[in-house]
XYZ file of C-alpha atoms in Angstrom:
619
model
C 16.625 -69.645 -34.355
C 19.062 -70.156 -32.104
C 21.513 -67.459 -32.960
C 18.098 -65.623 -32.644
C 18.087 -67.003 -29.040
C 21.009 -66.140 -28.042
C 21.381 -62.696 -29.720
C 18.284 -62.108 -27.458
C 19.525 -63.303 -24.930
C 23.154 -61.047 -24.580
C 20.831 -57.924 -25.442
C 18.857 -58.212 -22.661
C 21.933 -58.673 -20.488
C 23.096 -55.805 -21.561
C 20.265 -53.585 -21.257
C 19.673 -55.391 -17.364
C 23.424 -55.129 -16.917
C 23.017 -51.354 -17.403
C 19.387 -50.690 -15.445
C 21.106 -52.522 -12.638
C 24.885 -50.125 -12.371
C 22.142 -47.436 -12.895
C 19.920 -48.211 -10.103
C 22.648 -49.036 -7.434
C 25.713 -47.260 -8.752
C 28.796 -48.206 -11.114
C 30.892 -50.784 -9.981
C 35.044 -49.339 -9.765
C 35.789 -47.491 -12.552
C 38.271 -49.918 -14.631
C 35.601 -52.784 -13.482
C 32.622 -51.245 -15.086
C 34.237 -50.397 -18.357
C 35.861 -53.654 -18.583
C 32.530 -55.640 -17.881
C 29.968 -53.292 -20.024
C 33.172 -53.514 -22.988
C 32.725 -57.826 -22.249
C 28.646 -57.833 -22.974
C 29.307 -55.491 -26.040
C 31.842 -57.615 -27.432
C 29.962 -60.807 -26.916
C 26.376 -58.979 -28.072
C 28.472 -57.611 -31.157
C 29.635 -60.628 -32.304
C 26.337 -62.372 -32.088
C 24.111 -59.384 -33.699
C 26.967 -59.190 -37.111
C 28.077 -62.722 -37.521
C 31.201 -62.693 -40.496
C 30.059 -64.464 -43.496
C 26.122 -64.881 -42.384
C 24.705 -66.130 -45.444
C 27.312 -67.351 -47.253
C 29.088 -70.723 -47.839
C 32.654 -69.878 -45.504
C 30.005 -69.024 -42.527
C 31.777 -71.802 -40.388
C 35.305 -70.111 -41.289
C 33.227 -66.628 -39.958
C 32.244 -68.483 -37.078
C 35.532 -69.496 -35.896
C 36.944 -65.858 -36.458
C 34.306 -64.698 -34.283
C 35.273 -67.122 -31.464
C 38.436 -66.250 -31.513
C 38.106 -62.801 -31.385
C 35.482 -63.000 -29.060
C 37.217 -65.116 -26.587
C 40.421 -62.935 -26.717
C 38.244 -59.709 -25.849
C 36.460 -61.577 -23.257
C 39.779 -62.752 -21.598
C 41.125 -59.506 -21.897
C 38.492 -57.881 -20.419
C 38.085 -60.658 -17.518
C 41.858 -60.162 -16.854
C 41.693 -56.379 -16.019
C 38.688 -56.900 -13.809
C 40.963 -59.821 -12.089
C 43.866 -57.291 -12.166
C 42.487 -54.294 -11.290
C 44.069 -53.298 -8.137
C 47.348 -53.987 -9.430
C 46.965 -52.319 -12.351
C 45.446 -49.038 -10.256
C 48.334 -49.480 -7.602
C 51.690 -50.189 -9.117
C 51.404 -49.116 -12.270
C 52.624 -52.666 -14.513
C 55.527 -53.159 -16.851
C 53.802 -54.855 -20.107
C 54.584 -58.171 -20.384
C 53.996 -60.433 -23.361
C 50.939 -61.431 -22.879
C 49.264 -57.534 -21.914
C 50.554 -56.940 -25.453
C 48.942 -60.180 -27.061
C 45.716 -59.401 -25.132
C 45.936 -55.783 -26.456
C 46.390 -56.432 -29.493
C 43.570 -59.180 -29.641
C 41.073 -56.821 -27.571
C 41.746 -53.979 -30.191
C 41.655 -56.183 -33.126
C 37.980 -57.445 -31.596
C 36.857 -53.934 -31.184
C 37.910 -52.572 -34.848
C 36.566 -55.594 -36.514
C 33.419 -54.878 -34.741
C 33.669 -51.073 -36.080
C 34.016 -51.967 -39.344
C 31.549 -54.159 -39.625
C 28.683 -51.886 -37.860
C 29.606 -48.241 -39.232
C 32.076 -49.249 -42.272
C 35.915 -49.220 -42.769
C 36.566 -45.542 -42.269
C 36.591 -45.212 -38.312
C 38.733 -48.676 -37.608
C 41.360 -47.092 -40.414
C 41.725 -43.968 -38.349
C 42.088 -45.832 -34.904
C 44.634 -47.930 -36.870
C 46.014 -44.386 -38.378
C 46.598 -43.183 -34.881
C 48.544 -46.675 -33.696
C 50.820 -46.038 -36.436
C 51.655 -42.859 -36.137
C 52.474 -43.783 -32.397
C 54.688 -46.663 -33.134
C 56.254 -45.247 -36.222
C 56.077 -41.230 -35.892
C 59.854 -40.733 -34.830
C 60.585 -42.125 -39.098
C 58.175 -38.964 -40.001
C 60.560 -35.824 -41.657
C 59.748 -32.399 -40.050
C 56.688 -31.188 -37.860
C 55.152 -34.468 -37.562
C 57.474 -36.551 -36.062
C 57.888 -37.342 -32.529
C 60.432 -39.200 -30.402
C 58.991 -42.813 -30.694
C 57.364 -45.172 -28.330
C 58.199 -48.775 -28.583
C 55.246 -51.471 -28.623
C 55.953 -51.976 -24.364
C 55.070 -48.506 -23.564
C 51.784 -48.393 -26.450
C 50.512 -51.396 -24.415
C 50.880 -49.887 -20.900
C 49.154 -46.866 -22.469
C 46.230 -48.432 -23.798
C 45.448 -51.808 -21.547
C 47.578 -51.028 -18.454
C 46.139 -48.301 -17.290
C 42.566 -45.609 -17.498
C 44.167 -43.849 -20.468
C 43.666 -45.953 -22.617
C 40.746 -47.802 -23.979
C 39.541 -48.039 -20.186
C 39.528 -44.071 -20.237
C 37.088 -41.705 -19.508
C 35.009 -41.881 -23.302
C 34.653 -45.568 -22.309
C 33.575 -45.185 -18.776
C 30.798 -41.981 -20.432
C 29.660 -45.319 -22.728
C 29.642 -47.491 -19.833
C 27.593 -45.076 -17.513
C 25.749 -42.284 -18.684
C 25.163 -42.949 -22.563
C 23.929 -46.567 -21.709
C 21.620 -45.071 -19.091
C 19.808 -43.134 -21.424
C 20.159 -45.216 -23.852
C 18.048 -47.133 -22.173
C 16.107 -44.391 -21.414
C 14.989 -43.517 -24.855
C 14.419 -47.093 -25.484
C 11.832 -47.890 -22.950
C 10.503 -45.090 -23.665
C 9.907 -45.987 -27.027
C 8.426 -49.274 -26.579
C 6.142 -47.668 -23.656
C 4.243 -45.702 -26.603
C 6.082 -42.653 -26.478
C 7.428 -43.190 -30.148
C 4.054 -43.474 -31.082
C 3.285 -40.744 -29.309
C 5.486 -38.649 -31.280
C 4.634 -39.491 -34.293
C 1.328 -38.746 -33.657
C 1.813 -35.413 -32.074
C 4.068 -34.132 -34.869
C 1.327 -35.166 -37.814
C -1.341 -33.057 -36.074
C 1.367 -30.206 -35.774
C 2.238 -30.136 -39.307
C -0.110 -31.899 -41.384
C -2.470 -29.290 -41.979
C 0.121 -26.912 -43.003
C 1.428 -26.535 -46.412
C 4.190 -28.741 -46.935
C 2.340 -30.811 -44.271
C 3.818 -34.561 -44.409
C 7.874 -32.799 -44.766
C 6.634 -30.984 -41.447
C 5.659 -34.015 -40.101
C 8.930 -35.613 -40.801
C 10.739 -32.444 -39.454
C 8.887 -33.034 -36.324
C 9.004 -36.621 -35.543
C 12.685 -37.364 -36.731
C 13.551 -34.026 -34.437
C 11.933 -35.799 -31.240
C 13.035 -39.140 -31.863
C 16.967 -37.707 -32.630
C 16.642 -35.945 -29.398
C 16.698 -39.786 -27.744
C 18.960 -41.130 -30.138
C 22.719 -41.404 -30.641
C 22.722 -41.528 -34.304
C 21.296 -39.583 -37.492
C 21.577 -42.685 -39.610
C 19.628 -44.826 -37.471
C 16.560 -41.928 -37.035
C 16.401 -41.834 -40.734
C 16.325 -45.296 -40.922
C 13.396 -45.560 -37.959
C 10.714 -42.359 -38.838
C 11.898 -42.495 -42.763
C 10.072 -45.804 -43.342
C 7.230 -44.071 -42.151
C 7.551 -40.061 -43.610
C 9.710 -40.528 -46.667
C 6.569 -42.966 -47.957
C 4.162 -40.536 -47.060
C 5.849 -37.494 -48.290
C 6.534 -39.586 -51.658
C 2.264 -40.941 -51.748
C 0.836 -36.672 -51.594
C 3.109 -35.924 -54.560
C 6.231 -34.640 -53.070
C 9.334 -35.177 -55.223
C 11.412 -38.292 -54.216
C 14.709 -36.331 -53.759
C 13.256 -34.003 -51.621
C 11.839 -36.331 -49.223
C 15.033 -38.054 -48.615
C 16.465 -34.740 -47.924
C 13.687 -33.285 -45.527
C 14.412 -36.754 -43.192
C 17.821 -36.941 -43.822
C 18.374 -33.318 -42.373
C 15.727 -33.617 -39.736
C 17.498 -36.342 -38.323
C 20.450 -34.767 -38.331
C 19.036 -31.911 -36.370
C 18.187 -34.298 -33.515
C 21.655 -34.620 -32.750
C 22.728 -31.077 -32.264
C 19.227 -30.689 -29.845
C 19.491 -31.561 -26.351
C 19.317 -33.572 -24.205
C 21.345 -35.906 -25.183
C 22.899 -34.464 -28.869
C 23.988 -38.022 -29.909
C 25.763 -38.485 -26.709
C 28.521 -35.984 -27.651
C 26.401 -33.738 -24.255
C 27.732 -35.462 -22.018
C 31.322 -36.569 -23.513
C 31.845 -32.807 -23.893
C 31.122 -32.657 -20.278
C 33.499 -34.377 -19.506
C 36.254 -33.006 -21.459
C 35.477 -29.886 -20.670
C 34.747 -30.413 -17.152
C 31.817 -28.367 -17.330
C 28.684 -29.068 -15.282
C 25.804 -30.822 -18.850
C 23.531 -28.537 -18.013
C 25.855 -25.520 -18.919
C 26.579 -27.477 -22.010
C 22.885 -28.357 -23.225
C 21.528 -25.018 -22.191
C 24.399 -23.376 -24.751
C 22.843 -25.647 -27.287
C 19.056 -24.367 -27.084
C 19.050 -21.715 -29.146
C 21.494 -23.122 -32.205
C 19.035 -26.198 -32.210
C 15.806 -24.133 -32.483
C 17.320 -22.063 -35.179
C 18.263 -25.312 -36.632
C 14.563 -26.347 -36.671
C 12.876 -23.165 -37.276
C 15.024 -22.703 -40.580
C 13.977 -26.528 -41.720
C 10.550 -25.224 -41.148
C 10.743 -22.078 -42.940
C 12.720 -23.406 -45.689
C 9.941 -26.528 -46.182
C 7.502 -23.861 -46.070
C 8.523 -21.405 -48.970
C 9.288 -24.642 -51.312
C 5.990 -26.175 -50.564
C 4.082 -23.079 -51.198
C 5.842 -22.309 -54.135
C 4.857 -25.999 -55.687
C 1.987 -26.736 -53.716
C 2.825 -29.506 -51.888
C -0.354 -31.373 -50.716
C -1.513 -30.708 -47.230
C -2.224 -34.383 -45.330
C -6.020 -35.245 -45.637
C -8.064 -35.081 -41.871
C -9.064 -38.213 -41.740
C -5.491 -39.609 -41.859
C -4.349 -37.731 -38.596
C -4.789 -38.596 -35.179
C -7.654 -36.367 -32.596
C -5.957 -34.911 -30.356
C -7.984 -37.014 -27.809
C -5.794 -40.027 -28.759
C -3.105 -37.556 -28.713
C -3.050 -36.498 -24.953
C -4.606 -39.673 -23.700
C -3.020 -40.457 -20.121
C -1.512 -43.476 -21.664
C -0.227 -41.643 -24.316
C 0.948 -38.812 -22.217
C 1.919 -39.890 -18.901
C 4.761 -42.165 -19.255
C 6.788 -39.339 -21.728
C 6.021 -36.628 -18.984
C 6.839 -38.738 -15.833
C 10.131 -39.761 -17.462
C 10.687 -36.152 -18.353
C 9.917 -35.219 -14.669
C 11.819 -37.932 -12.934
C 14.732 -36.552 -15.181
C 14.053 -32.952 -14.027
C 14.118 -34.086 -10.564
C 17.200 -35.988 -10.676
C 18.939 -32.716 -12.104
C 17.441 -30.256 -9.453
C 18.530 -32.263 -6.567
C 22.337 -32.630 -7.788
C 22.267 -36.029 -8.822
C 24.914 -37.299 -11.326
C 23.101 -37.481 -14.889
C 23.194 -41.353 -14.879
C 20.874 -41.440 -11.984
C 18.808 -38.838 -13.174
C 18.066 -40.754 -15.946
C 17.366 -43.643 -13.643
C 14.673 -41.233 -12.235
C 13.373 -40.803 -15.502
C 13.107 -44.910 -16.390
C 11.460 -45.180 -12.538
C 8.689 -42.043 -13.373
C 8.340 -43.751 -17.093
C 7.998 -47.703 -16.054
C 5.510 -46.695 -12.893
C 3.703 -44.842 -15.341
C 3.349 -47.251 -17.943
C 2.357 -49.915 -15.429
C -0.492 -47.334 -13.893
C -1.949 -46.572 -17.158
C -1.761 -49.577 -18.822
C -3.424 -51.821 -15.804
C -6.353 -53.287 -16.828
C -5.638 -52.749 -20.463
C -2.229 -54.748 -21.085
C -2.011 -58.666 -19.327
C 0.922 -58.561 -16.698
C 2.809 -60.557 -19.099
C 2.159 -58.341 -22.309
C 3.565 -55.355 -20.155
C 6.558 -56.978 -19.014
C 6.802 -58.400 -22.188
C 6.770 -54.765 -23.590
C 9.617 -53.967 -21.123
C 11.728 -56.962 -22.106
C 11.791 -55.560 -25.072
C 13.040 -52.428 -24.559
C 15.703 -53.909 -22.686
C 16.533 -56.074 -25.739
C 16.402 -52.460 -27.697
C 18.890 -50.767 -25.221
C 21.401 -53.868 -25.272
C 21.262 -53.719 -29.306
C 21.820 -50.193 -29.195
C 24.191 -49.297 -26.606
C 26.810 -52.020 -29.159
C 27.924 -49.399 -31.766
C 28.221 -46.649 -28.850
C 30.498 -48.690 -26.942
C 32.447 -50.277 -29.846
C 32.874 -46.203 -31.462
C 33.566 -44.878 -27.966
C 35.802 -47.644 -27.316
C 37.671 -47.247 -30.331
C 37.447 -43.444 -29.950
C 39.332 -44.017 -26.598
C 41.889 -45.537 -28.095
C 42.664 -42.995 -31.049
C 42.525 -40.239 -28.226
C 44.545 -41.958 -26.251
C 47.074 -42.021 -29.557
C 46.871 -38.398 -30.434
C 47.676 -36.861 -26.617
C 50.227 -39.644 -26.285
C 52.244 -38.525 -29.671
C 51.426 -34.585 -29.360
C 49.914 -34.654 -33.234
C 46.589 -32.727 -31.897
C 48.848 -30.165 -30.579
C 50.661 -30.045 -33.380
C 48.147 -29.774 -36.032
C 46.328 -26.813 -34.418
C 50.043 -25.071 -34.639
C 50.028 -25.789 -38.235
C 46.575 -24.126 -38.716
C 47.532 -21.539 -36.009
C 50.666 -20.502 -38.540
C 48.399 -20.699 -41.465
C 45.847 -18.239 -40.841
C 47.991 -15.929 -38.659
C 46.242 -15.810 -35.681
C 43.293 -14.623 -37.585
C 39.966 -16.375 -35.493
C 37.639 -16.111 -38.961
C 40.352 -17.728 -40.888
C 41.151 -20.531 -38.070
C 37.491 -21.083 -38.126
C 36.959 -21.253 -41.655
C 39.706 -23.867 -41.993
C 39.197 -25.612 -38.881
C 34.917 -25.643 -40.082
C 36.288 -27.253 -43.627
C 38.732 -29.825 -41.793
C 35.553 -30.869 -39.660
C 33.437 -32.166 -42.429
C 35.893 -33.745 -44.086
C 36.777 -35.494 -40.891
C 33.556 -36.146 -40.060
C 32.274 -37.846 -43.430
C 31.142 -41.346 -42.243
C 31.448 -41.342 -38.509
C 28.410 -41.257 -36.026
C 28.216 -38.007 -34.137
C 30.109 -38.911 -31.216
C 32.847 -40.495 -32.641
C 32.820 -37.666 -35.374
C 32.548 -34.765 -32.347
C 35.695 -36.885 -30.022
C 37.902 -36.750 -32.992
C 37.475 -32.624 -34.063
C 37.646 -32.007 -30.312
C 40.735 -33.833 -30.239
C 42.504 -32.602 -32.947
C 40.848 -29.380 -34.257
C 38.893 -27.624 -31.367
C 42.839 -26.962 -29.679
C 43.557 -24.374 -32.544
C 40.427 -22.423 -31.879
C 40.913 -21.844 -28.260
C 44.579 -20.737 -29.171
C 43.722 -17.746 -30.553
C 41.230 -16.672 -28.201
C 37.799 -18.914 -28.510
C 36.549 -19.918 -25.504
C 36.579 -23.635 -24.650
C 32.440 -24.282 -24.614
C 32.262 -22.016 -28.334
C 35.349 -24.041 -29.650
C 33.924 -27.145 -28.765
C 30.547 -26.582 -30.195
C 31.887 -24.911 -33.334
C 33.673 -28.220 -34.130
C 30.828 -30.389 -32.995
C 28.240 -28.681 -35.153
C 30.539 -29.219 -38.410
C 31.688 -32.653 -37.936
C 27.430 -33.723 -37.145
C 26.422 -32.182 -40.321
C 29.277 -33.842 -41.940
C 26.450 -36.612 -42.635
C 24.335 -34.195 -45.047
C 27.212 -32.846 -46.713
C 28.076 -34.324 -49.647
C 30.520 -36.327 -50.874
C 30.327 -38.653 -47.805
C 26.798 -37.869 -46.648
C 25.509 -40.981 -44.804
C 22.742 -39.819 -43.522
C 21.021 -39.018 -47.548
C 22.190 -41.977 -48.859
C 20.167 -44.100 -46.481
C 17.373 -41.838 -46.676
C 17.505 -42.042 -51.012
C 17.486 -45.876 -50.096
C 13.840 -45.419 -49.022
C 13.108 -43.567 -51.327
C 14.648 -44.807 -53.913
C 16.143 -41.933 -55.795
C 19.699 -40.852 -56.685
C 21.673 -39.489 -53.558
C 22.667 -36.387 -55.483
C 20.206 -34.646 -55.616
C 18.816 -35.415 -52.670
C 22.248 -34.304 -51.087
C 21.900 -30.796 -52.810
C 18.205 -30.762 -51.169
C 19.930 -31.637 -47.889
C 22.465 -28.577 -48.103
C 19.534 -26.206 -48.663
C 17.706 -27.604 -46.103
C 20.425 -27.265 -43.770
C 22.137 -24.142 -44.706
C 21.647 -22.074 -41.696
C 23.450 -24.601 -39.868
C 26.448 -23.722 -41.981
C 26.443 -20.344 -40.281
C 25.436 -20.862 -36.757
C 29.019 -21.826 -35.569
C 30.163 -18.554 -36.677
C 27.270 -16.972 -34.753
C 28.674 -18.515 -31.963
C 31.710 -16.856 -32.254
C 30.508 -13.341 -32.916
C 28.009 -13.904 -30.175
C 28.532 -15.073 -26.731
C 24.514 -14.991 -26.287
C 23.658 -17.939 -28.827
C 25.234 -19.850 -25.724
C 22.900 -18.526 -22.833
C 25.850 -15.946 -22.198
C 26.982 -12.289 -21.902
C 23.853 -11.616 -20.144
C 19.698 -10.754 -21.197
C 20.925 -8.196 -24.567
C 23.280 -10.562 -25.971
C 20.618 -13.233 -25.523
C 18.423 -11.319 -27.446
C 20.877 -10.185 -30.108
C 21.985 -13.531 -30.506
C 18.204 -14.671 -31.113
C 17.031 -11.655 -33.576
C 20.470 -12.505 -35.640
C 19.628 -15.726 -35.601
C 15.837 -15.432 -36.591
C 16.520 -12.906 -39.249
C 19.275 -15.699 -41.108
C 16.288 -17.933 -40.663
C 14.283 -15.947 -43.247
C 16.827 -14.785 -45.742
C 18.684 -17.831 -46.263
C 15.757 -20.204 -46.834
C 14.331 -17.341 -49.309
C 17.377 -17.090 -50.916
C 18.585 -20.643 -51.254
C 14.770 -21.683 -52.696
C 13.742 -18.404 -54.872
C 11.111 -17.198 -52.473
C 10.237 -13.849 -53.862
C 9.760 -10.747 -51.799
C 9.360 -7.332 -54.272
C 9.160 -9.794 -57.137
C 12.067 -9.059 -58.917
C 14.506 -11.690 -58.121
C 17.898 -9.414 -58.779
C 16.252 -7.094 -56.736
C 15.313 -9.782 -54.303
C 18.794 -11.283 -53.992
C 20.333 -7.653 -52.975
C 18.073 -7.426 -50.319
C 18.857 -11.036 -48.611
C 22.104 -10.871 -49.137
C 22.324 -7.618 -47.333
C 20.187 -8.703 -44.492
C 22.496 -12.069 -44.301
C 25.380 -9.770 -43.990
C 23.295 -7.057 -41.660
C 22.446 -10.455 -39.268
C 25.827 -11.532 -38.877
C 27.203 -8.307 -37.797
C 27.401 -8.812 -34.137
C 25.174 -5.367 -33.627
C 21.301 -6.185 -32.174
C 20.229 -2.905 -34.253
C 21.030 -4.326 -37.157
C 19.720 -7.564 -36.884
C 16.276 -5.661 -36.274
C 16.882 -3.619 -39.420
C 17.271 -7.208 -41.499
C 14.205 -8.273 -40.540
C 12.287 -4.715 -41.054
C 13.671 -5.059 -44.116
C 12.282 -8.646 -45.328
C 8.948 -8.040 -43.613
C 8.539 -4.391 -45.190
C 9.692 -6.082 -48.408
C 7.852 -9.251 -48.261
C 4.660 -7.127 -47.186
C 5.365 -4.158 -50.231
C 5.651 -7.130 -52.608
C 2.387 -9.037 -51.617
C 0.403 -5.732 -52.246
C 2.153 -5.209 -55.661
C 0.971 -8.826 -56.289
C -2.913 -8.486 -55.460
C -2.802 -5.606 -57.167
C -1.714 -7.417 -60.392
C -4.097 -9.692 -59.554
């Protein structure tokens, strides 16, 4: 009860630490990072105690003292420093590199025990390679740093693990972190849950709809595929399973729904606004390139649920267990999710940085929460509701900051020792300059990457390393960017390492494998939108209204072949026959020509029609 208490406690700190930098602005750079980086570290360590359970708990406990006191310390002494450290640029002394050492021990003990062992052995990947690159033979060595200058690089200094992926977590993530949160716990997660089963349940293949829906509105709010499926999958993967559908194929349907979320603006599992930044492009430039791939993503889910639930009649979801719509677009219902969204808009239009449009959007949201739940909800059961979502934000915004923190660090690594640079030479020499062969390798090197990290640690370490060799021969920095984020996200439905399915065939409880090769189908368009990217400037808002539009009808018409390939949809009726034909409007669609993207889909619509006539006449 009283870790309970006190893990309670810190999250609401947390979430009031970042409502209050939100509402009256960050503190100094160095100062906000190194405070919000404190609360984590202390909230962390309270929310995954070592050895909870077990009978060497009290040896766990004292670990997590230690290292919690260390990071604290650390933390507290750059706040205390921070004008020398800004100023005069400090020679590391011993104790910056015990504190170093201590604060990045803290932090990678935290990342393995909240997203597993991968990410803290590629943080401690990149230290090595920093310390001991110059004993490397050939192309990967590099002159050498002693311990001295590692420490100045990552403590003594904004570089470092006080650099700019910290100060994104510190700011804008936590914001809307926060943001999604309250909105959640103001009814809007209800609200989308109930909005997505009157969508889809009446359809065929209505509860996978349903889960296509919901897990695509609650991703757009949340910062990681693995903890959507977690969240809507106890509530679709049951429901799926219950009307007949097979248990592998539920996991897959939430699995790659929540997956989709993340590539979907507005907030793309944070990676929106770190590309921002690293880009140093205004976020709206960067979420309105994102529009179209993520409705492709979501209208190929759709179609590709659609042709496998027709061909094995998949129940539809019975009336009486879906919502009226006059629940559905109640004011209490409705109002808080469209005053946030407003307050949000607002924010943007006048110029405002995106942390304080976001603050908009938790002002429009609380006010109307409070409004519409007066005289419904005691005083104390709304603010109780809003405590909550506080607590919510605090718990959440701990694996962003611990990932992003580590992330910084690893960064910080490969522009300090040249590797990124490097590596894209390598590929660079490999495929001869050749952008479909960079991109094939650089698309394969992405998932493999990507396999168990969270989407914006997975997107900060392609963009790093891999997204460099695309704008060498010729990509353009936004396209690059998103071609590497799009393959290191669905990194989590791609088998071997697919995260995402194995904690959806938990619920469901049903082998991962074949719910991974579910996944892949479901997903398969996704495969090939990066490479639309690149033939198309218009699947990024660019190039002007016609390449728009090409870039849409190409898309649309992969959106219909692939699903009807990948699941045996017949058009003529003769599946040779049938396979010709998609596989020549697949190739038709990706020719960057809008003529013959309309020709692909005359072709399955003539076909599809031709065959439907040859089958009632059978009939």
């Amino acid at each position: 009860m009283a870790l309970a208490n006190i893990q309670k406690g810190l999250a609401i700190l947390v979430g009031a630490f970042v409502f209050y930098t939100a509402a009256t602005g960050p503190f100094e750079g160095l100062i906000q990072r190194a405070l919000f980086l404190a609360l984590v570290a202390a909230l962390g360590f309270a929310l995954y105690p070592l050895g909870a359970g077990t009978r060497w708990r009290p040896v766990g406990l004292a670990i997590d003292l230690v290292l919690c006191a260390v990071a604290l310390v650390a933390c507290g002494y750059v706040v205390w420093n921070y004008d020398e450290i800004m100023t005069s640029l400090p020679w590391a002394t011993t104790t910056d590199k015990a504190l170093t050492v201590g604060l990045v021990l803290a932090f990678l003990e935290l990342g393995r025990r909240t997203v597993g062992l991968i990410f803290p052995i590629l943080v401690i990947a990149g230290l090595s390679y920093a310390l001991f690159g110059n004993l490397l033979p050939g192309a990967l060595r590099h002159r050498g740093f002693d311990s001295a200058f590692v420490t100045e690089t990552i403590f003594l200094g904004d570089l470092g693990i006080w650099g700019m992926l910290t100060g994104i977590a510190a700011t804008v993530v936590a914001t809307f972190v926060l943001f999604g949160a309250l909105l959640l716990h103001s009814g809007g997660g209800q609200a989308f849950i109930d909005l997505a089963m009157r969508l889809g349940g009446r359809q065929p293949g209505g509860a996978a709809k349903i889960a296509t829906i919901a897990s695509g509105l609650f991703g757009m709010i949340s910062g990681s595929a693995v903890a959507n499926v977690a969240t809507t999958g106890n509530l679709t993967i049951p429901m799926m399973i219950r009307l007949g559908y097979p248990r592998p194929f539920a996991a897959a349907v939430e699995a790659v729904a929540s997956t989709g979320g993340q590539i979907a603006p507005p907030i793309m599992g944070a990676a929106a606004f770190v590309m921002a930044e690293i880009l140093g492009m205004p976020y709206t430039t960067i979420i309105l390139g994102a529009v179209i791939p993520a409705i492709l993503f979501y209208a190929s889910v759709f179609v590709t649920v659609h042709f496998v639930s027709v061909r094995r009649g998949l129940a539809f979801v019975p009336e009486n267990e879906l919502p009226a719509w006059s629940t559905i677009l109640s004011p209490r219902r409705v109002a808080p999710f469209l005053c946030a969204l407003g307050g949000l808009g607002l924010g943007i239009w006048l110029g405002r940085s995106i942390a304080t449009a976001a603050f908009y959007g938790i002002v429009g949201l609380l006010i109307a929460f409070i409004v519409t739940e007066t005289g419904r909800l005691a005083p104390r059961q709304m603010i109780g509701k809003i405590i909550d979502g506080l607590e919510d934000a605090g718990k959440g915004m701990v694996i962003i900051g611990v990932l992003l923190a580590g992330a910084q660090v690893l960064v910080s690594m490969i522009n300090l020792t040249g590797i990124g640079v490097t590596l894209s030479s390598l590929i660079v020499s490999m495929a001869g300059d050749s952008v479909p062969l960079v991109a094939l390798i650089v698309g394969l090197v992405c998932l493999i990457m990507g396999m168990g990290l969270p989407t914006t640690a997975a997107y900060v370490l392609v963009a790093a390393v891999l997204a460099p060799a695309m704008t060498a021969v010729g990509v353009s920095p936004l396209a690059a960017h998103l071609f590497v984020f799009y393959f290191a996200t669905i990194s989590v439905i791609t088998p071997p390492v697919c995260v995402a399915v194995f904690v959806g065939a938990g619920i469901a409880s049903t082998n991962w494998l074949p719910a991974a090769g579910h996944a892949v189908r479901l997903g398969a368009v996704t495969y090939l939108v990066p490479f639309l990217i690149l033939l198309n400037p218009g699947m990024l808002m660019e190039g002007g209204a016609l390449a728009i539009a090409q870039a849409a009808l190409s898309g649309a018409a992969l959106v219909l072949a692939v699903p009807a390939l990948l699941t045996g949809s017949p058009l003529l009726g003769n599946r040779v026959i049938d396979i010709v034909l998609l596989l020549v409007m697949i190739a038709l669609a990706l020719w960057p020509n809008p003529i013959t993207s309309i020709v692909a889909l005359a072709l399955f619509f003539g076909a599809r029609k031709l065959g439907q006539r040859k089958e009632a006449s059978l009939a």
